[in-house]
Amino acid sequence: MLGTDDDMQKLQLISATLMRIVRRRRPGYRINWRKLFLIAVIMTSAGTVIQTCIVSNPFPIWFFSPSVMVSYKALNGTWQVNEALSRVEHISVLNSTSSIQLVQDIEKSARNSSTRSSRRRRRRHVKKAKPAEPEIPPPPPRPDPSPWQRYVWSLPPDEALMYAIKEIKRAPIVTDDPDLHAPLFRNVSIFKRSYEMMENVLKVYIYPDGRRPIFHEPHLQGIYASEGWFMKLIEENRQFVARDPKKAHLFYLPYSARQLELAIYVPNSHNLRPLSKYLKDYVNMLAAKYPFWNRKRGSDHFLVACHDWGPYTVTEHKELYRNSIKALCNADTSEGIFVAGKDVSLPETTIRNPRKPLRYIGGKRVSQRPILAFFAGNMHGRVRPILLKHWSDKDEDMRIYGPLPLRVSKKMSYVEHMKSSRFCICPMGYEVNSPRIVEAIYYECVPVIIADNFVPPFNEVLDWSVFSVIVAEKDIVNLKEILQAISLRRYLSMQINVKMLQKHFLWNPRPIRYDLFHMILHSIWFSRLNQIELTQDY
């Protein structure tokens, strides 16, 4: 006996309920079809058996009615159906209203179970909130310009530069400035007045031309990051950037030597000519499109390149090579490309995490620096093999290595070595520049520069003799004697100066006065003023 049509409708209603549950599952959830099929079979069989066993005695109903625990994952949760399934087994004795109520109860139980399961899952998978990084405070609002500033801004670019030169020559004597440590500078009065004139006068026009990634795409990580950080910060700047090129005193060529190498250079070809030719075509395009290059033959244009090949990218264009201001990490005077007094020595900074450029900065007290001198690095160039030959494993005070051995790094990391050393050796590699100079400043270790023909960063304003030691390549054999000859009193003064110098070599996500961004820009500004002073009689 198969039961009446009304009973079959009830079974169909139960089946439809199961299908509705399936259709309402959360996106991406994988249904356990085996368990779902098992429930359908049990529910269907229960109704059929009860219909075929027509007995007045309540025993068959009691026999088929015990609670059955069936667990299946539906709607991303586990639904325990015991009481509901028992009611399904009594489906033959339920009226139509009861069937509808049963369906509603099943759906409600599924929804409640899904909600509870989702809450448990969210609690289980919730990640611990990371501590919020300190927010950079917005810059203070600029005060209204004074009558003097309005006068300076009203001057044509050339007259404004001439006026700045006269003001710098009449610089008042600086005796005590809370923002500047006077011993660091060749002439702190001249620097301060020049910096103030830069803040009030200088406007830079950034050419919008040039395709990414070679142009307008800063490379912010690694040992060549200086060029990228300067590009990023100058393009975000409002104080110094001019929208109208007719009001500009300097013109920036926004290319990255690092990106140029990645995009153009053919690996292992040893041919840099395609790079310099690409930059030559770019400058020629600007000269044809704008009147500003030809007006001064490029002497009021500048570029910033930290890659070792930066100087060689300008060689194909004669005016770019001879006239423009080049801010280069590879500040080597022996090759005739970098010209001291006109070009700018750019600090080479290693940025490991662009989101935290100031990480690990700081050092230990002098009493906690037991190591006299430390160096570790790859053996390339002409100087490092000589250094290793004379001092590797020769003296406990001289910790000189190639790549830092594993047995040593397990006990003390590279950074800890620099923070525990009085002097940090900074020998040239393939080129004269080395990121260790700035690393030593970051870790408050007195840098020892070994690179003939190298112009240290910001040499036109900083007195490197008060916070560093410069050793000729031929004197490597006498390195320990040179360092030991420095008295404790002088060393303490040098180490204090390194700490005071640190602020001038920091990349801040939002630039502040006298930091690295402003120091680079000031050196370019200062170079431009020196050109005018040398070429014009007033």
mmCIF file of N, CA and C in Angstrom, residues 262-375:
data_model
loop_
_atom_site.group_PDB
_atom_site.id
_atom_site.type_symbol
_atom_site.label_atom_id
_atom_site.label_comp_id
_atom_site.label_asym_id
_atom_site.label_seq_id
_atom_site.Cartn_x
_atom_site.Cartn_y
_atom_site.Cartn_z
ATOM 1 N N LEU A 262 66.516 48.283 -15.902
ATOM 2 C CA LEU A 262 65.618 47.127 -15.925
ATOM 3 C C LEU A 262 64.848 47.022 -17.234
ATOM 4 N N ALA A 263 64.522 48.159 -17.836
ATOM 5 C CA ALA A 263 63.683 48.160 -19.038
ATOM 6 C C ALA A 263 64.483 48.021 -20.333
ATOM 7 N N ILE A 264 65.702 48.533 -20.363
ATOM 8 C CA ILE A 264 66.431 48.641 -21.636
ATOM 9 C C ILE A 264 67.635 47.704 -21.722
ATOM 10 N N TYR A 265 68.347 47.539 -20.634
ATOM 11 C CA TYR A 265 69.625 46.816 -20.690
ATOM 12 C C TYR A 265 69.431 45.338 -21.031
ATOM 13 N N VAL A 266 70.241 44.848 -21.940
ATOM 14 C CA VAL A 266 70.246 43.437 -22.304
ATOM 15 C C VAL A 266 71.232 42.722 -21.388
ATOM 16 N N PRO A 267 70.771 41.791 -20.548
ATOM 17 C CA PRO A 267 71.672 41.142 -19.582
ATOM 18 C C PRO A 267 72.896 40.530 -20.257
ATOM 19 N N ASN A 268 74.049 40.754 -19.610
ATOM 20 C CA ASN A 268 75.343 40.206 -20.039
ATOM 21 C C ASN A 268 75.846 40.780 -21.356
ATOM 22 N N SER A 269 75.209 41.840 -21.855
ATOM 23 C CA SER A 269 75.676 42.436 -23.106
ATOM 24 C C SER A 269 76.837 43.396 -22.883
ATOM 25 N N HIS A 270 76.940 43.951 -21.665
ATOM 26 C CA HIS A 270 77.980 44.935 -21.314
ATOM 27 C C HIS A 270 77.931 46.146 -22.246
ATOM 28 N N ASN A 271 76.754 46.456 -22.721
ATOM 29 C CA ASN A 271 76.575 47.577 -23.646
ATOM 30 C C ASN A 271 75.595 48.569 -23.026
ATOM 31 N N LEU A 272 76.124 49.723 -22.603
ATOM 32 C CA LEU A 272 75.290 50.741 -21.974
ATOM 33 C C LEU A 272 74.821 51.800 -22.962
ATOM 34 N N ARG A 273 75.252 51.707 -24.206
ATOM 35 C CA ARG A 273 74.893 52.732 -25.184
ATOM 36 C C ARG A 273 73.385 52.841 -25.411
ATOM 37 N N PRO A 274 72.626 51.726 -25.453
ATOM 38 C CA PRO A 274 71.170 51.878 -25.618
ATOM 39 C C PRO A 274 70.519 52.703 -24.509
ATOM 40 N N LEU A 275 71.064 52.637 -23.295
ATOM 41 C CA LEU A 275 70.502 53.407 -22.188
ATOM 42 C C LEU A 275 70.739 54.893 -22.397
ATOM 43 N N SER A 276 71.976 55.268 -22.733
ATOM 44 C CA SER A 276 72.287 56.687 -22.931
ATOM 45 C C SER A 276 71.603 57.236 -24.177
ATOM 46 N N LYS A 277 71.418 56.393 -25.204
ATOM 47 C CA LYS A 277 70.726 56.840 -26.406
ATOM 48 C C LYS A 277 69.250 57.094 -26.110
ATOM 49 N N TYR A 278 68.666 56.260 -25.273
ATOM 50 C CA TYR A 278 67.257 56.446 -24.901
ATOM 51 C C TYR A 278 67.083 57.784 -24.181
ATOM 52 N N LEU A 279 67.975 58.099 -23.265
ATOM 53 C CA LEU A 279 67.887 59.359 -22.535
ATOM 54 C C LEU A 279 68.179 60.541 -23.461
ATOM 55 N N LYS A 280 69.071 60.357 -24.393
ATOM 56 C CA LYS A 280 69.350 61.411 -25.377
ATOM 57 C C LYS A 280 68.101 61.738 -26.190
ATOM 58 N N ASP A 281 67.397 60.711 -26.660
ATOM 59 C CA ASP A 281 66.171 60.938 -27.436
ATOM 60 C C ASP A 281 65.112 61.646 -26.591
ATOM 61 N N TYR A 282 65.063 61.343 -25.327
ATOM 62 C CA TYR A 282 64.103 61.992 -24.431
ATOM 63 C C TYR A 282 64.405 63.488 -24.305
ATOM 64 N N VAL A 283 65.668 63.839 -24.089
ATOM 65 C CA VAL A 283 66.047 65.251 -23.950
ATOM 66 C C VAL A 283 65.806 65.991 -25.268
ATOM 67 N N ASN A 284 66.113 65.370 -26.377
ATOM 68 C CA ASN A 284 65.863 66.008 -27.676
ATOM 69 C C ASN A 284 64.373 66.254 -27.895
ATOM 70 N N MET A 285 63.541 65.341 -27.434
ATOM 71 C CA MET A 285 62.100 65.534 -27.536
ATOM 72 C C MET A 285 61.646 66.739 -26.709
ATOM 73 N N LEU A 286 62.189 66.860 -25.488
ATOM 74 C CA LEU A 286 61.844 68.009 -24.638
ATOM 75 C C LEU A 286 62.314 69.324 -25.266
ATOM 76 N N ALA A 287 63.507 69.295 -25.846
ATOM 77 C CA ALA A 287 64.046 70.509 -26.463
ATOM 78 C C ALA A 287 63.208 70.940 -27.660
ATOM 79 N N ALA A 288 62.628 69.984 -28.374
ATOM 80 C CA ALA A 288 61.782 70.313 -29.518
ATOM 81 C C ALA A 288 60.389 70.752 -29.102
ATOM 82 N N LYS A 289 59.910 70.247 -27.979
ATOM 83 C CA LYS A 289 58.547 70.536 -27.535
ATOM 84 C C LYS A 289 58.455 71.794 -26.690
ATOM 85 N N TYR A 290 59.484 72.066 -25.887
ATOM 86 C CA TYR A 290 59.481 73.203 -24.965
ATOM 87 C C TYR A 290 60.647 74.144 -25.298
ATOM 88 N N PRO A 291 60.553 75.419 -24.921
ATOM 89 C CA PRO A 291 61.641 76.356 -25.199
ATOM 90 C C PRO A 291 62.695 76.415 -24.100
ATOM 91 N N PHE A 292 62.518 75.687 -23.004
ATOM 92 C CA PHE A 292 63.320 75.922 -21.811
ATOM 93 C C PHE A 292 64.710 75.310 -21.879
ATOM 94 N N TRP A 293 64.862 74.191 -22.531
ATOM 95 C CA TRP A 293 66.194 73.587 -22.625
ATOM 96 C C TRP A 293 67.131 74.468 -23.443
ATOM 97 N N ASN A 294 66.676 74.890 -24.597
ATOM 98 C CA ASN A 294 67.538 75.680 -25.483
ATOM 99 C C ASN A 294 67.832 77.074 -24.928
ATOM 100 N N ARG A 295 67.018 77.549 -24.008
ATOM 101 C CA ARG A 295 67.207 78.885 -23.458
ATOM 102 C C ARG A 295 68.537 79.006 -22.716
ATOM 103 N N LYS A 296 68.917 77.979 -21.971
ATOM 104 C CA LYS A 296 70.175 77.995 -21.221
ATOM 105 C C LYS A 296 71.028 76.762 -21.520
ATOM 106 N N ARG A 297 70.719 76.079 -22.584
ATOM 107 C CA ARG A 297 71.462 74.882 -23.019
ATOM 108 C C ARG A 297 71.516 73.818 -21.926
ATOM 109 N N GLY A 298 70.449 73.762 -21.125
ATOM 110 C CA GLY A 298 70.327 72.706 -20.129
ATOM 111 C C GLY A 298 70.992 72.975 -18.792
ATOM 112 N N SER A 299 71.575 74.164 -18.579
ATOM 113 C CA SER A 299 72.280 74.422 -17.317
ATOM 114 C C SER A 299 71.336 74.594 -16.136
ATOM 115 N N ASP A 300 70.064 74.869 -16.370
ATOM 116 C CA ASP A 300 69.094 74.964 -15.285
ATOM 117 C C ASP A 300 68.230 73.705 -15.183
ATOM 118 N N HIS A 301 68.700 72.610 -15.773
ATOM 119 C CA HIS A 301 68.021 71.314 -15.691
ATOM 120 C C HIS A 301 68.853 70.375 -14.810
ATOM 121 N N PHE A 302 68.173 69.471 -14.141
ATOM 122 C CA PHE A 302 68.905 68.523 -13.286
ATOM 123 C C PHE A 302 68.253 67.151 -13.340
ATOM 124 N N LEU A 303 69.047 66.149 -13.018
ATOM 125 C CA LEU A 303 68.586 64.766 -12.909
ATOM 126 C C LEU A 303 69.137 64.183 -11.614
ATOM 127 N N VAL A 304 68.498 63.120 -11.142
ATOM 128 C CA VAL A 304 68.897 62.436 -9.910
ATOM 129 C C VAL A 304 69.002 60.951 -10.222
ATOM 130 N N ALA A 305 70.213 60.390 -10.111
ATOM 131 C CA ALA A 305 70.433 58.987 -10.485
ATOM 132 C C ALA A 305 71.378 58.340 -9.484
ATOM 133 N N CYS A 306 70.914 57.253 -8.873
ATOM 134 C CA CYS A 306 71.737 56.581 -7.866
ATOM 135 C C CYS A 306 72.368 55.290 -8.378
ATOM 136 N N HIS A 307 71.885 54.765 -9.456
ATOM 137 C CA HIS A 307 72.464 53.531 -9.982
ATOM 138 C C HIS A 307 73.928 53.754 -10.363
ATOM 139 N N ASP A 308 74.731 52.706 -10.241
ATOM 140 C CA ASP A 308 76.148 52.819 -10.604
ATOM 141 C C ASP A 308 76.330 53.317 -12.036
ATOM 142 N N TRP A 309 75.368 52.991 -12.894
ATOM 143 C CA TRP A 309 75.482 53.382 -14.306
ATOM 144 C C TRP A 309 74.904 54.765 -14.581
ATOM 145 N N GLY A 310 74.436 55.445 -13.533
ATOM 146 C CA GLY A 310 73.837 56.763 -13.713
ATOM 147 C C GLY A 310 74.695 57.721 -14.534
ATOM 148 N N PRO A 311 76.002 57.864 -14.231
ATOM 149 C CA PRO A 311 76.827 58.792 -15.026
ATOM 150 C C PRO A 311 76.910 58.422 -16.500
ATOM 151 N N TYR A 312 76.847 57.135 -16.795
ATOM 152 C CA TYR A 312 77.045 56.692 -18.183
ATOM 153 C C TYR A 312 75.785 56.837 -19.023
ATOM 154 N N THR A 313 74.641 57.105 -18.392
ATOM 155 C CA THR A 313 73.409 57.285 -19.161
ATOM 156 C C THR A 313 73.324 58.668 -19.804
ATOM 157 N N VAL A 314 74.241 59.582 -19.460
ATOM 158 C CA VAL A 314 74.172 60.950 -19.992
ATOM 159 C C VAL A 314 75.203 61.200 -21.081
ATOM 160 N N THR A 315 76.025 60.231 -21.411
ATOM 161 C CA THR A 315 77.190 60.486 -22.259
ATOM 162 C C THR A 315 76.846 60.743 -23.722
ATOM 163 N N GLU A 316 75.683 60.298 -24.193
ATOM 164 C CA GLU A 316 75.345 60.468 -25.608
ATOM 165 C C GLU A 316 74.867 61.883 -25.938
ATOM 166 N N HIS A 317 74.421 62.610 -24.942
ATOM 167 C CA HIS A 317 73.911 63.959 -25.187
ATOM 168 C C HIS A 317 74.929 64.953 -24.614
ATOM 169 N N LYS A 318 75.584 65.717 -25.469
ATOM 170 C CA LYS A 318 76.699 66.563 -25.042
ATOM 171 C C LYS A 318 76.275 67.639 -24.048
ATOM 172 N N GLU A 319 75.154 68.293 -24.298
ATOM 173 C CA GLU A 319 74.713 69.355 -23.386
ATOM 174 C C GLU A 319 74.253 68.788 -22.049
ATOM 175 N N LEU A 320 73.595 67.654 -22.076
ATOM 176 C CA LEU A 320 73.204 66.994 -20.835
ATOM 177 C C LEU A 320 74.444 66.591 -20.048
ATOM 178 N N TYR A 321 75.432 66.114 -20.740
ATOM 179 C CA TYR A 321 76.685 65.643 -20.140
ATOM 180 C C TYR A 321 77.498 66.792 -19.541
ATOM 181 N N ARG A 322 77.532 67.934 -20.237
ATOM 182 C CA ARG A 322 78.404 69.035 -19.826
ATOM 183 C C ARG A 322 77.702 70.090 -18.969
ATOM 184 N N ASN A 323 76.451 70.388 -19.259
ATOM 185 C CA ASN A 323 75.812 71.563 -18.667
ATOM 186 C C ASN A 323 74.855 71.261 -17.519
ATOM 187 N N SER A 324 74.117 70.174 -17.591
ATOM 188 C CA SER A 324 73.072 69.924 -16.591
ATOM 189 C C SER A 324 73.685 69.587 -15.240
ATOM 190 N N ILE A 325 72.885 69.767 -14.197
ATOM 191 C CA ILE A 325 73.308 69.415 -12.839
ATOM 192 C C ILE A 325 72.946 67.954 -12.608
ATOM 193 N N LYS A 326 73.937 67.150 -12.268
ATOM 194 C CA LYS A 326 73.731 65.718 -12.091
ATOM 195 C C LYS A 326 73.912 65.362 -10.612
ATOM 196 N N ALA A 327 72.861 64.912 -9.977
ATOM 197 C CA ALA A 327 72.939 64.400 -8.609
ATOM 198 C C ALA A 327 73.172 62.898 -8.712
ATOM 199 N N LEU A 328 74.393 62.443 -8.405
ATOM 200 C CA LEU A 328 74.800 61.062 -8.654
ATOM 201 C C LEU A 328 75.357 60.419 -7.395
ATOM 202 N N CYS A 329 74.968 59.163 -7.157
ATOM 203 C CA CYS A 329 75.620 58.395 -6.103
ATOM 204 C C CYS A 329 77.056 58.056 -6.495
ATOM 205 N N ASN A 330 77.259 57.756 -7.755
ATOM 206 C CA ASN A 330 78.590 57.424 -8.267
ATOM 207 C C ASN A 330 79.341 58.728 -8.560
ATOM 208 N N ALA A 331 79.744 59.401 -7.479
ATOM 209 C CA ALA A 331 80.396 60.713 -7.605
ATOM 210 C C ALA A 331 81.900 60.532 -7.727
ATOM 211 N N ASP A 332 82.326 60.058 -8.880
ATOM 212 C CA ASP A 332 83.735 59.746 -9.150
ATOM 213 C C ASP A 332 84.318 60.831 -10.052
ATOM 214 N N THR A 333 85.286 61.583 -9.544
ATOM 215 C CA THR A 333 85.864 62.690 -10.318
ATOM 216 C C THR A 333 86.889 62.223 -11.338
ATOM 217 N N SER A 334 87.304 60.954 -11.273
ATOM 218 C CA SER A 334 88.382 60.487 -12.157
ATOM 219 C C SER A 334 87.907 60.201 -13.573
ATOM 220 N N GLU A 335 86.593 60.087 -13.793
ATOM 221 C CA GLU A 335 86.092 59.701 -15.113
ATOM 222 C C GLU A 335 85.647 60.885 -15.947
ATOM 223 N N GLY A 336 85.629 62.083 -15.376
ATOM 224 C CA GLY A 336 85.304 63.280 -16.141
ATOM 225 C C GLY A 336 83.824 63.541 -16.343
ATOM 226 N N ILE A 337 82.964 62.700 -15.815
ATOM 227 C CA ILE A 337 81.515 62.914 -15.942
ATOM 228 C C ILE A 337 81.000 63.731 -14.763
ATOM 229 N N PHE A 338 81.346 63.318 -13.559
ATOM 230 C CA PHE A 338 80.976 64.068 -12.366
ATOM 231 C C PHE A 338 81.955 65.220 -12.180
ATOM 232 N N VAL A 339 81.417 66.422 -12.061
ATOM 233 C CA VAL A 339 82.246 67.622 -11.898
ATOM 234 C C VAL A 339 81.990 68.184 -10.513
ATOM 235 N N ALA A 340 83.016 68.143 -9.655
ATOM 236 C CA ALA A 340 82.872 68.666 -8.297
ATOM 237 C C ALA A 340 82.611 70.166 -8.352
ATOM 238 N N GLY A 341 81.674 70.636 -7.533
ATOM 239 C CA GLY A 341 81.307 72.039 -7.509
ATOM 240 C C GLY A 341 80.100 72.344 -8.376
ATOM 241 N N LYS A 342 79.906 71.571 -9.433
ATOM 242 C CA LYS A 342 78.719 71.742 -10.285
ATOM 243 C C LYS A 342 77.712 70.623 -10.038
ATOM 244 N N ASP A 343 78.193 69.406 -9.987
ATOM 245 C CA ASP A 343 77.318 68.267 -9.750
ATOM 246 C C ASP A 343 77.200 67.983 -8.249
ATOM 247 N N VAL A 344 76.240 67.135 -7.898
ATOM 248 C CA VAL A 344 75.898 66.876 -6.499
ATOM 249 C C VAL A 344 76.135 65.408 -6.184
ATOM 250 N N SER A 345 76.837 65.165 -5.071
ATOM 251 C CA SER A 345 77.044 63.787 -4.615
ATOM 252 C C SER A 345 75.808 63.336 -3.852
ATOM 253 N N LEU A 346 75.141 62.334 -4.378
ATOM 254 C CA LEU A 346 73.878 61.842 -3.830
ATOM 255 C C LEU A 346 74.140 60.697 -2.849
ATOM 256 N N PRO A 347 73.622 60.761 -1.626
ATOM 257 C CA PRO A 347 73.826 59.643 -0.685
ATOM 258 C C PRO A 347 73.156 58.369 -1.185
ATOM 259 N N GLU A 348 73.850 57.257 -1.026
ATOM 260 C CA GLU A 348 73.301 55.951 -1.386
ATOM 261 C C GLU A 348 72.720 55.321 -0.122
ATOM 262 N N THR A 349 71.412 55.139 -0.116
ATOM 263 C CA THR A 349 70.726 54.635 1.074
ATOM 264 C C THR A 349 70.080 53.291 0.783
ATOM 265 N N THR A 350 70.276 52.342 1.672
ATOM 266 C CA THR A 350 69.642 51.031 1.537
ATOM 267 C C THR A 350 68.280 51.061 2.225
ATOM 268 N N ILE A 351 67.218 50.871 1.469
ATOM 269 C CA ILE A 351 65.860 50.828 2.015
ATOM 270 C C ILE A 351 65.359 49.396 1.882
ATOM 271 N N ARG A 352 65.206 48.721 3.017
ATOM 272 C CA ARG A 352 64.750 47.328 3.001
ATOM 273 C C ARG A 352 63.222 47.230 2.992
ATOM 274 N N ASN A 353 62.569 48.168 3.654
ATOM 275 C CA ASN A 353 61.110 48.176 3.707
ATOM 276 C C ASN A 353 60.627 49.589 3.400
ATOM 277 N N PRO A 354 60.082 49.829 2.195
ATOM 278 C CA PRO A 354 59.649 51.191 1.846
ATOM 279 C C PRO A 354 58.590 51.761 2.785
ATOM 280 N N ARG A 355 57.833 50.893 3.447
ATOM 281 C CA ARG A 355 56.798 51.379 4.371
ATOM 282 C C ARG A 355 57.397 51.809 5.704
ATOM 283 N N LYS A 356 58.616 51.333 5.988
ATOM 284 C CA LYS A 356 59.305 51.711 7.231
ATOM 285 C C LYS A 356 60.753 52.060 6.913
ATOM 286 N N PRO A 357 60.981 53.184 6.238
ATOM 287 C CA PRO A 357 62.347 53.513 5.819
ATOM 288 C C PRO A 357 63.285 53.833 6.969
ATOM 289 N N LEU A 358 62.761 54.117 8.164
ATOM 290 C CA LEU A 358 63.600 54.514 9.293
ATOM 291 C C LEU A 358 63.821 53.374 10.287
ATOM 292 N N ARG A 359 63.634 52.146 9.843
ATOM 293 C CA ARG A 359 63.749 51.004 10.746
ATOM 294 C C ARG A 359 65.204 50.776 11.162
ATOM 295 N N TYR A 360 65.395 50.330 12.396
ATOM 296 C CA TYR A 360 66.690 49.960 12.981
ATOM 297 C C TYR A 360 67.620 51.140 13.239
ATOM 298 N N ILE A 361 67.187 52.356 13.038
ATOM 299 C CA ILE A 361 68.081 53.500 13.216
ATOM 300 C C ILE A 361 68.393 53.679 14.697
ATOM 301 N N GLY A 362 69.663 53.972 14.968
ATOM 302 C CA GLY A 362 70.119 54.161 16.348
ATOM 303 C C GLY A 362 71.295 53.256 16.628
ATOM 304 N N GLY A 363 72.012 53.541 17.705
ATOM 305 C CA GLY A 363 73.190 52.752 18.038
ATOM 306 C C GLY A 363 73.388 52.634 19.535
ATOM 307 N N LYS A 364 74.561 52.145 19.908
ATOM 308 C CA LYS A 364 74.895 51.943 21.309
ATOM 309 C C LYS A 364 75.861 53.026 21.793
ATOM 310 N N ARG A 365 75.979 53.104 23.112
ATOM 311 C CA ARG A 365 76.937 54.037 23.694
ATOM 312 C C ARG A 365 78.356 53.599 23.365
ATOM 313 N N VAL A 366 79.277 54.510 23.483
ATOM 314 C CA VAL A 366 80.678 54.207 23.168
ATOM 315 C C VAL A 366 81.199 53.084 24.056
ATOM 316 N N SER A 367 80.787 53.055 25.309
ATOM 317 C CA SER A 367 81.249 52.021 26.241
ATOM 318 C C SER A 367 80.762 50.629 25.854
ATOM 319 N N GLN A 368 79.752 50.555 24.993
ATOM 320 C CA GLN A 368 79.215 49.267 24.544
ATOM 321 C C GLN A 368 79.654 48.932 23.117
ATOM 322 N N ARG A 369 80.759 49.522 22.706
ATOM 323 C CA ARG A 369 81.309 49.264 21.370
ATOM 324 C C ARG A 369 82.716 48.681 21.518
ATOM 325 N N PRO A 370 82.817 47.383 21.757
ATOM 326 C CA PRO A 370 84.136 46.777 21.993
ATOM 327 C C PRO A 370 84.969 46.569 20.727
ATOM 328 N N ILE A 371 84.319 46.592 19.555
ATOM 329 C CA ILE A 371 85.033 46.320 18.304
ATOM 330 C C ILE A 371 85.633 47.610 17.769
ATOM 331 N N LEU A 372 86.915 47.584 17.412
ATOM 332 C CA LEU A 372 87.561 48.784 16.877
ATOM 333 C C LEU A 372 87.043 49.109 15.484
ATOM 334 N N ALA A 373 87.057 48.125 14.568
ATOM 335 C CA ALA A 373 86.637 48.368 13.187
ATOM 336 C C ALA A 373 85.956 47.134 12.635
ATOM 337 N N PHE A 374 84.953 47.353 11.763
ATOM 338 C CA PHE A 374 84.176 46.236 11.214
ATOM 339 C C PHE A 374 83.885 46.472 9.741
ATOM 340 N N PHE A 375 83.984 45.381 8.973
ATOM 341 C CA PHE A 375 83.520 45.373 7.577
ATOM 342 C C PHE A 375 83.118 43.952 7.219
#
